[in-house]
Amino acid sequence: MANVTVIGAQWGDEGKGKIVDWLAARADVVVRFQGGHNAGHTLVVGDKTYKLSLLPSGIVTGTLSLIGNGVVLDPWALKAEIERLEAQGVSITPDNFGIADNCPLILPVHRDLDGLREAAAGSGKIGTTGRGIGPAYEDKVGRRAIRVCDLSHLDELEPQLDRLCAHHDALRAGFGEPPVDRAALLEELRGIAPFVLQFAQPVWRRLNEAKKAGRRILFEGAQGVLLDVDHGTYPFVTSSNTVSGTVASGSGMGPNAAGFVLGIVKAYTTRVGSGPFPTELDDADGEKLGVRGHEWGTVTARKRRCGWFDAVLVRQTCALSGVTGIALTKIDVLDGFETIRICTGYELHGEVIDYLPANAQDQAACTPVYEEIEGWEGTTVGARSWADLPAQAIKYIRRIEELIECPVASVSTSPERDDTITVRDPFAD
């Protein structure tokens, strides 16, 4: 099966947009299978820059783009994003875009609850984007979600609203807020329903047809494995599973659907929001990485925390997601550093370990064990072959391969789509 799954192998923001865009140009279908509109991709195509949060990256090139049932959908955010892209000349119609009819909706009450909790959490803040993703997933699991298919049955929604409001009204009362305005909520849903329903369909069925026809399917992950609700730095994680295995449940295809799993890995490490970060640099080197790498969030504009490459974490995430090969991005940001460090282990309570422990306090107590590598003169910017890279840059890449126990499939040397060294084509596997 010529399928490819792209996941972030760190804390997100690894540069998935460019890689997905490159792959989407040769895919027949691009699918989002988890997350919401809390993670952004920046695509640079020619002289145009597109910022996506919810739409699959294939939509920019007209490739059939689908949102699977594993995503939580804010219909108002979707409408705004589509209108913004259409203003840039992108055509989005039911012919090239579809939404799973069993996809849960993010409602205004979810955004309210997200904000109220974060404001009241004090030192326990998770650092969410406040967009309602977590509360929407809670309602899905709690069997009180309103889904896309329900938008065509709004006159019959009372039992679901009873369940939803019984939960949210109690929480809102605890924060000193009034009950959910059911009439206003219904009115908002009636207003957005026609727009969303034009795209609603059984996505699992369309994917099954594509599979039978031998189409190339690209599964586009959001965030990164270290934000996975099971395997990430809990509780400072997102509310969905970000590992490649989620492709099966989040799209409606079987467990063999993932195909070639491409892990996107930044040549250093960044993180947005709260939580442990063993290799974080609070010095001139950290500032240099942030400035040169333009490390500000696509969606939130929040400054990202920066640090040296952590091989312990990436080895772990590659194992957790069955990564076939990695796409190493932003190698050019390291140009000009005299010395570069790689984390090869952690010291925890006087013992050196080679994995990230599960407990949050232990994670925060981990001190990185570093290996130093000489930097390189010259530039890697725009390199499209190994011959274009400085010898020390190649040495750095090879050392990463050894430490993470996973081969490099490609190396990205600038935001431009063609500035990539391709070692192994995922779609040719």
CSV table of N, CA and C in Angstrom, one decimal, residues 73 110 210 285 369 373 395 400:
chain,number,residue,atom,x,y,z
A,73,LEU,N,-13.8,19.3,15.7
A,73,LEU,CA,-14.0,20.3,14.7
A,73,LEU,C,-14.7,21.6,15.3
A,110,HIS,N,-17.2,24.8,25.2
A,110,HIS,CA,-15.9,24.2,25.3
A,110,HIS,C,-14.8,25.2,25.4
A,210,ALA,N,-10.8,4.6,-1.9
A,210,ALA,CA,-9.5,5.0,-2.4
A,210,ALA,C,-8.5,3.9,-2.2
A,285,ASP,N,22.8,30.9,23.5
A,285,ASP,CA,22.6,29.9,22.5
A,285,ASP,C,21.1,29.6,22.3
A,369,VAL,N,22.7,14.6,29.8
A,369,VAL,CA,24.1,14.2,29.6
A,369,VAL,C,24.5,14.5,28.2
A,373,ILE,N,29.9,18.1,19.7
A,373,ILE,CA,30.3,17.9,18.3
A,373,ILE,C,30.7,19.3,17.8
A,395,LYS,N,28.5,14.8,9.5
A,395,LYS,CA,28.8,14.1,10.7
A,395,LYS,C,27.8,14.2,11.8
A,400,ILE,N,23.2,11.6,14.7
A,400,ILE,CA,21.8,11.6,15.1
A,400,ILE,C,21.2,10.3,14.7
